[in-house]
Each structure stands twice: as C-alpha cells, then as structure tokens.
C-alpha cells in the first residue's frame, strides 16, 4: 500500500479526501440540523448553470459555478426570510432553473465540453496542488469561523427565530454559513462530482447521530467517520480499479447500514 504514495496524484488525493472529510462534516452537521439537506442538492445543481455559462463565455467554469452557487444560496435565504417562502420551494426553483441554464449553454457551446464528466461524476485522483491549496485555505477559514462563533452557530442551526429574539447575530451567522456551504460545494464538485456530493454531506452525520445527540460530538464523530471512509474508499478503489469517488460513497453507505443494524440489535 505504501507504494501508492510514490505517485504524486495519489498523495494529492489522500490529502484531498482528508480535507473533504473534515469540511463536509462541519457543513453537513449544520445543514442537517437546520433540515436543509436539500439545499446542498439545489446549490449543486444550480452550479451546473454556472459551468455551462462559463464554457459558453470562455470563462473559468469553476469561477462561474462559484458565482452561481453563492448567488443561489443567498437567494434562498433572502427569499425565505423576506417573502416568507418555504425554503424547500425556493430550493426547488434554483435546482430546476440552474440545471436548465446549464443544459442550454452546454448545448450552445461550440465543440465538446471536455471536463463535463468530471463535474458530474468527479474524480478524486485528478486533484491538483492548486485544488489542495484552495481547499486547505477554505477548510482553515471554516474551522476558525466555527470555533469563533460556535455557540451562535448552534443556536441558529436549531432555532434561527429564537436566536433573533435573544439578540444573537442570526442574520450574519446564517448568511456566512450559507456562503461557506456554497463555496464548499463548488470546491468539492470536481473531487466527488455533482451526483455524489450530497452523500458526503449527509451519510457520515447520519451515522454519527446513531451514537450521540450532542451537536459538537456529532460533528467530531462525523469528521472521523468521513475521513476514515474516504481513505478506505480511496485505497480500496485504487486496488480494485474502480472509480474512487463512487466507492467512497459506497463505503459511507455500508458503514451507515452496519451501524444502524448494530445499534438496533444492541437496543433490543
């Protein structure tokens, strides 16, 4: 197994999955507590509109996807608070509109879109040094903000209206975490793909919730589970010669199912 580290692409992938595991646990615990798992799917599919527009205009697809992701996530929060729209309804709108825009501009783009499959399905083995720097800085800023505003984030995650009533900066916390979620989605798209991203934000947290109900413990446990499953999926995927990103999700799903069975048997 140690021979795999002789390859630069595997070393980069190894570091990448660790960073993804930590950041996805932090983000996933927040969005699951707020019952906003669907927002990750909505923003993810809205990013497809940015990708298509980027290819059509000849601009960096990742940059345009980031613009679409931040704008759509902030738009959901703004519409739900300003116009009292249900968040799931707003998410459905950006989901469908983003995909429609992406499909239209990909069709209008001249020639073949070479990296479309990597954005749809992901390939962790293609992560570059620049990707690692970007994701490392993002993960560091996310953790710093979370430690700085931990109590306020937990209060807003459980009950945003009550947080406003007691004088907490709920609007600032909510919008900042929404931007972090959007940026995290964009940075993760090329690594695990649009189709597999939601599993990284949900399965480790669902597994951790089987063993504890404390917010901080769920987040730390989810980070450990996510990193362990990601490393196991990466290494096993390389040996079996299957897509590592998909195998990571399968490992996460298997761990959740086994944990659920174990907890059920122990309770009986």
Tab-separated table of C-alpha atoms in Angstrom:
chain	number	residue	atom	x	y	z
A	1	UNK	CA	0.000	0.000	0.000
A	2	UNK	CA	2.861	2.373	0.779
A	3	UNK	CA	3.941	2.105	-2.845
A	4	UNK	CA	0.872	4.143	-3.807
A	5	UNK	CA	2.452	7.197	-2.180
A	6	UNK	CA	5.197	7.070	-4.782
A	7	UNK	CA	2.614	8.534	-7.160
A	8	UNK	CA	2.014	12.249	-6.769
A	9	UNK	CA	-1.615	12.051	-7.843
A	10	UNK	CA	-2.382	9.548	-5.051
A	11	UNK	CA	-0.663	11.687	-2.431
A	12	UNK	CA	-2.712	14.696	-3.533
A	13	UNK	CA	-5.893	12.589	-3.465
A	14	UNK	CA	-5.018	11.298	0.026
A	15	UNK	CA	-4.667	14.832	1.385
A	16	UNK	CA	-7.746	15.945	-0.533
A	17	UNK	CA	-10.094	13.352	0.971
A	18	UNK	CA	-8.930	14.270	4.470
A	19	UNK	CA	-9.774	17.927	3.853
A	20	UNK	CA	-13.116	16.974	2.291
A	21	UNK	CA	-13.935	14.711	5.227
A	22	UNK	CA	-13.347	17.482	7.773
A	23	UNK	CA	-15.147	20.260	5.908
A	24	UNK	CA	-18.108	18.104	4.848
A	25	UNK	CA	-18.641	17.047	8.472
A	26	UNK	CA	-18.721	20.666	9.656
A	27	UNK	CA	-21.051	21.767	6.856
A	28	UNK	CA	-23.158	18.620	6.925
A	29	UNK	CA	-23.860	18.843	10.660
A	30	UNK	CA	-25.088	22.407	10.204
A	31	UNK	CA	-27.376	21.764	7.227
A	32	UNK	CA	-28.806	18.548	8.682
A	33	UNK	CA	-29.533	20.277	11.998
A	34	UNK	CA	-31.326	23.040	10.080
A	35	UNK	CA	-33.087	20.387	7.975
A	36	UNK	CA	-31.620	21.867	4.817
A	37	UNK	CA	-30.022	18.809	3.256
A	38	UNK	CA	-31.887	19.622	0.058
A	39	UNK	CA	-30.044	22.951	-0.216
A	40	UNK	CA	-26.833	21.102	-0.991
A	41	UNK	CA	-28.591	19.386	-3.876
A	42	UNK	CA	-30.205	22.620	-5.019
A	43	UNK	CA	-26.985	24.645	-4.951
A	44	UNK	CA	-25.064	21.770	-6.506
A	45	UNK	CA	-27.414	21.618	-9.472
A	46	UNK	CA	-27.528	25.413	-9.683
A	47	UNK	CA	-23.741	25.248	-10.131
A	48	UNK	CA	-24.360	23.379	-13.366
A	49	UNK	CA	-25.771	26.611	-14.781
A	50	UNK	CA	-22.521	28.374	-13.921
A	51	UNK	CA	-20.490	25.610	-15.507
A	52	UNK	CA	-22.465	25.822	-18.752
A	53	UNK	CA	-22.292	29.619	-18.840
A	54	UNK	CA	-18.554	29.535	-18.135
A	55	UNK	CA	-17.912	27.184	-21.046
A	56	UNK	CA	-20.099	29.267	-23.337
A	57	UNK	CA	-18.392	32.583	-22.447
A	58	UNK	CA	-14.896	31.121	-22.287
A	59	UNK	CA	-14.574	31.992	-18.597
A	60	UNK	CA	-13.344	29.638	-15.866
A	61	UNK	CA	-16.239	27.195	-15.292
A	62	UNK	CA	-15.292	26.802	-11.612
A	63	UNK	CA	-15.379	30.579	-11.103
A	64	UNK	CA	-18.795	30.892	-12.731
A	65	UNK	CA	-20.055	27.904	-10.742
A	66	UNK	CA	-18.914	29.685	-7.585
A	67	UNK	CA	-20.823	32.822	-8.552
A	68	UNK	CA	-23.973	30.787	-9.241
A	69	UNK	CA	-23.587	28.808	-6.008
A	70	UNK	CA	-23.154	31.844	-3.743
A	71	UNK	CA	-25.926	33.788	-5.509
A	72	UNK	CA	-28.396	30.887	-5.373
A	73	UNK	CA	-27.705	30.014	-1.733
A	74	UNK	CA	-28.029	33.639	-0.611
A	75	UNK	CA	-31.129	33.937	-2.777
A	76	UNK	CA	-32.768	31.017	-0.970
A	77	UNK	CA	-32.072	32.559	2.433
A	78	UNK	CA	-33.211	36.014	1.306
A	79	UNK	CA	-36.410	34.806	-0.327
A	80	UNK	CA	-37.379	32.594	2.604
A	81	UNK	CA	-36.857	35.386	5.160
A	82	UNK	CA	-38.085	38.365	3.101
A	83	UNK	CA	-41.092	36.856	1.350
A	84	UNK	CA	-41.831	34.039	3.808
A	85	UNK	CA	-41.358	31.409	1.125
A	86	UNK	CA	-40.791	27.851	2.191
A	87	UNK	CA	-37.111	27.045	1.821
A	88	UNK	CA	-37.785	23.740	0.097
A	89	UNK	CA	-39.867	25.562	-2.536
A	90	UNK	CA	-37.104	28.115	-3.167
A	91	UNK	CA	-34.558	25.284	-3.399
A	92	UNK	CA	-36.697	23.506	-5.993
A	93	UNK	CA	-36.743	26.655	-8.120
A	94	UNK	CA	-32.964	27.184	-8.143
A	95	UNK	CA	-32.456	23.443	-8.693
A	96	UNK	CA	-34.502	23.330	-11.887
A	97	UNK	CA	-33.507	26.771	-13.214
A	98	UNK	CA	-29.802	26.077	-12.651
A	99	UNK	CA	-29.953	22.764	-14.470
A	100	UNK	CA	-31.960	24.296	-17.318
A	101	UNK	CA	-29.438	27.129	-17.769
A	102	UNK	CA	-26.555	24.649	-17.691
A	103	UNK	CA	-28.077	22.327	-20.262
A	104	UNK	CA	-28.894	25.250	-22.569
A	105	UNK	CA	-25.416	26.796	-22.527
A	106	UNK	CA	-23.625	23.440	-22.782
A	107	UNK	CA	-25.708	22.790	-25.904
A	108	UNK	CA	-24.825	26.233	-27.293
A	109	UNK	CA	-21.099	25.881	-26.521
A	110	UNK	CA	-19.075	25.093	-29.642
A	111	UNK	CA	-17.409	21.705	-29.721
A	112	UNK	CA	-17.219	19.078	-26.989
A	113	UNK	CA	-17.147	20.061	-23.306
A	114	UNK	CA	-14.173	18.003	-22.115
A	115	UNK	CA	-14.465	18.292	-18.322
A	116	UNK	CA	-18.230	17.872	-18.028
A	117	UNK	CA	-17.999	14.267	-16.840
A	118	UNK	CA	-15.540	15.218	-14.102
A	119	UNK	CA	-18.015	17.789	-12.759
A	120	UNK	CA	-20.914	15.342	-12.963
A	121	UNK	CA	-19.233	12.244	-11.558
A	122	UNK	CA	-15.974	13.526	-10.083
A	123	UNK	CA	-12.506	12.014	-9.973
A	124	UNK	CA	-10.573	12.490	-6.773
A	125	UNK	CA	-7.407	11.253	-8.476
A	126	UNK	CA	-7.301	14.380	-10.664
A	127	UNK	CA	-6.931	16.794	-7.739
A	128	UNK	CA	-4.075	19.238	-8.268
A	129	UNK	CA	-1.779	21.194	-5.956
A	130	UNK	CA	-3.851	24.331	-6.609
A	131	UNK	CA	-7.015	22.450	-5.590
A	132	UNK	CA	-5.358	21.399	-2.339
A	133	UNK	CA	-4.264	24.940	-1.536
A	134	UNK	CA	-7.731	26.300	-2.242
A	135	UNK	CA	-9.477	23.610	-0.220
A	136	UNK	CA	-6.936	23.827	2.588
A	137	UNK	CA	-7.434	27.583	2.968
A	138	UNK	CA	-11.192	27.132	2.811
A	139	UNK	CA	-11.174	24.389	5.472
A	140	UNK	CA	-8.958	26.502	7.739
A	141	UNK	CA	-11.238	29.556	7.454
A	142	UNK	CA	-14.319	27.387	8.023
A	143	UNK	CA	-12.871	25.857	11.193
A	144	UNK	CA	-11.714	29.235	12.504
A	145	UNK	CA	-15.153	30.761	11.991
A	146	UNK	CA	-16.825	27.739	13.555
A	147	UNK	CA	-14.651	27.886	16.676
A	148	UNK	CA	-15.142	31.667	16.902
A	149	UNK	CA	-18.941	31.583	16.619
A	150	UNK	CA	-19.680	28.052	17.818
A	151	UNK	CA	-22.464	28.842	20.317
A	152	UNK	CA	-24.191	31.271	17.928
A	153	UNK	CA	-23.977	28.768	15.051
A	154	UNK	CA	-25.519	26.023	17.191
A	155	UNK	CA	-28.322	28.364	18.315
A	156	UNK	CA	-29.091	29.427	14.736
A	157	UNK	CA	-28.928	25.847	13.490
A	158	UNK	CA	-31.574	24.667	15.972
A	159	UNK	CA	-33.861	27.719	16.027
A	160	UNK	CA	-32.989	30.808	13.995
A	161	UNK	CA	-36.076	32.755	15.106
A	162	UNK	CA	-35.289	32.222	18.780
A	163	UNK	CA	-31.687	33.289	18.147
A	164	UNK	CA	-33.000	36.566	16.708
A	165	UNK	CA	-35.282	37.091	19.708
A	166	UNK	CA	-32.466	36.751	22.244
A	167	UNK	CA	-30.294	39.207	20.319
A	168	UNK	CA	-27.827	36.922	18.555
A	169	UNK	CA	-26.492	38.000	15.127
A	170	UNK	CA	-28.621	35.359	13.422
A	171	UNK	CA	-28.649	37.060	10.019
A	172	UNK	CA	-24.841	37.351	9.951
A	173	UNK	CA	-24.369	33.744	11.092
A	174	UNK	CA	-26.938	32.373	8.649
A	175	UNK	CA	-25.625	34.202	5.590
A	176	UNK	CA	-21.986	33.463	6.419
A	177	UNK	CA	-22.656	29.750	6.876
A	178	UNK	CA	-24.695	29.779	3.665
A	179	UNK	CA	-21.729	31.226	1.771
A	180	UNK	CA	-19.419	28.631	3.335
A	181	UNK	CA	-21.809	25.885	2.224
A	182	UNK	CA	-21.900	27.264	-1.328
A	183	UNK	CA	-18.128	27.622	-1.618
A	184	UNK	CA	-17.612	24.174	-0.137
A	185	UNK	CA	-19.936	22.688	-2.722
A	186	UNK	CA	-18.088	24.374	-5.594
A	187	UNK	CA	-14.665	23.272	-4.361
A	188	UNK	CA	-15.884	19.709	-3.835
A	189	UNK	CA	-17.654	19.305	-7.188
A	190	UNK	CA	-14.524	18.398	-9.146
A	191	UNK	CA	-13.427	15.979	-6.444
A	192	UNK	CA	-16.577	13.905	-5.868
A	193	UNK	CA	-18.922	15.217	-8.566
A	194	UNK	CA	-22.402	16.672	-8.565
A	195	UNK	CA	-24.055	13.251	-8.401
A	196	UNK	CA	-22.178	12.132	-5.274
A	197	UNK	CA	-21.809	15.330	-3.275
A	198	UNK	CA	-24.960	15.050	-1.157
A	199	UNK	CA	-23.835	11.713	0.263
A	200	UNK	CA	-20.680	13.320	1.664
A	201	UNK	CA	-22.779	15.946	3.419
A	202	UNK	CA	-25.282	13.517	4.925
A	203	UNK	CA	-24.156	9.901	5.447
A	204	UNK	CA	-21.330	10.492	7.980
A	205	UNK	CA	-23.569	12.785	10.036
A	206	UNK	CA	-26.442	10.279	9.924
A	207	UNK	CA	-24.049	7.591	11.156
A	208	UNK	CA	-22.754	9.786	13.990
A	209	UNK	CA	-26.324	10.604	15.068
A	210	UNK	CA	-26.894	6.925	15.821
A	211	UNK	CA	-24.423	7.131	18.705
A	212	UNK	CA	-24.775	10.671	20.090
A	213	UNK	CA	-27.172	13.617	20.092
A	214	UNK	CA	-24.786	16.398	21.117
A	215	UNK	CA	-24.010	18.846	18.289
A	216	UNK	CA	-20.273	19.019	18.923
A	217	UNK	CA	-19.897	15.271	19.343
A	218	UNK	CA	-21.890	14.620	16.188
A	219	UNK	CA	-19.632	16.941	14.225
A	220	UNK	CA	-16.385	15.437	15.555
A	221	UNK	CA	-17.638	11.873	15.141
A	222	UNK	CA	-18.849	12.641	11.623
A	223	UNK	CA	-15.447	14.095	10.728
A	224	UNK	CA	-13.696	10.932	11.940
A	225	UNK	CA	-16.174	8.671	10.114
A	226	UNK	CA	-15.987	10.750	6.934
A	227	UNK	CA	-12.181	10.779	6.851
A	228	UNK	CA	-11.948	7.045	7.646
A	229	UNK	CA	-14.497	6.094	4.974
A	230	UNK	CA	-12.904	8.405	2.422
A	231	UNK	CA	-9.428	6.956	2.969
A	232	UNK	CA	-10.765	3.395	2.918
A	233	UNK	CA	-12.692	4.071	-0.289
A	234	UNK	CA	-9.720	5.764	-1.918
A	235	UNK	CA	-7.258	2.980	-1.153
A	236	UNK	CA	-9.692	0.151	-1.945
A	237	UNK	CA	-10.801	1.882	-5.141
A	238	UNK	CA	-7.218	2.093	-6.373
A	239	UNK	CA	-6.590	-1.595	-5.663
A	240	UNK	CA	-9.884	-2.801	-7.137
A	241	UNK	CA	-9.565	-0.363	-10.063
A	242	UNK	CA	-12.998	1.257	-9.752
A	243	UNK	CA	-13.936	4.978	-9.582
A	244	UNK	CA	-12.693	6.089	-6.165
A	245	UNK	CA	-15.290	8.838	-5.697
A	246	UNK	CA	-18.186	6.424	-6.154
A	247	UNK	CA	-16.534	3.788	-3.974
A	248	UNK	CA	-16.078	6.320	-1.150
A	249	UNK	CA	-19.832	6.923	-1.142
A	250	UNK	CA	-20.487	3.172	-1.152
A	251	UNK	CA	-18.221	2.746	1.864
A	252	UNK	CA	-20.079	5.551	3.664
A	253	UNK	CA	-23.407	3.885	2.890
A	254	UNK	CA	-22.155	0.477	4.056
A	255	UNK	CA	-20.872	1.934	7.340
A	256	UNK	CA	-24.219	3.632	7.960
A	257	UNK	CA	-26.191	0.437	7.291
A	258	UNK	CA	-23.924	-1.679	9.506
A	259	UNK	CA	-24.051	0.939	12.271
A	260	UNK	CA	-27.838	1.097	12.080
A	261	UNK	CA	-28.109	-2.698	12.325
A	262	UNK	CA	-25.646	-2.797	15.224
A	263	UNK	CA	-27.442	-0.095	17.197
A	264	UNK	CA	-30.813	-1.742	16.597
A	265	UNK	CA	-29.546	-5.114	17.839
A	266	UNK	CA	-27.883	-3.572	20.913
A	267	UNK	CA	-31.061	-1.700	21.866
A	268	UNK	CA	-33.132	-4.874	21.626
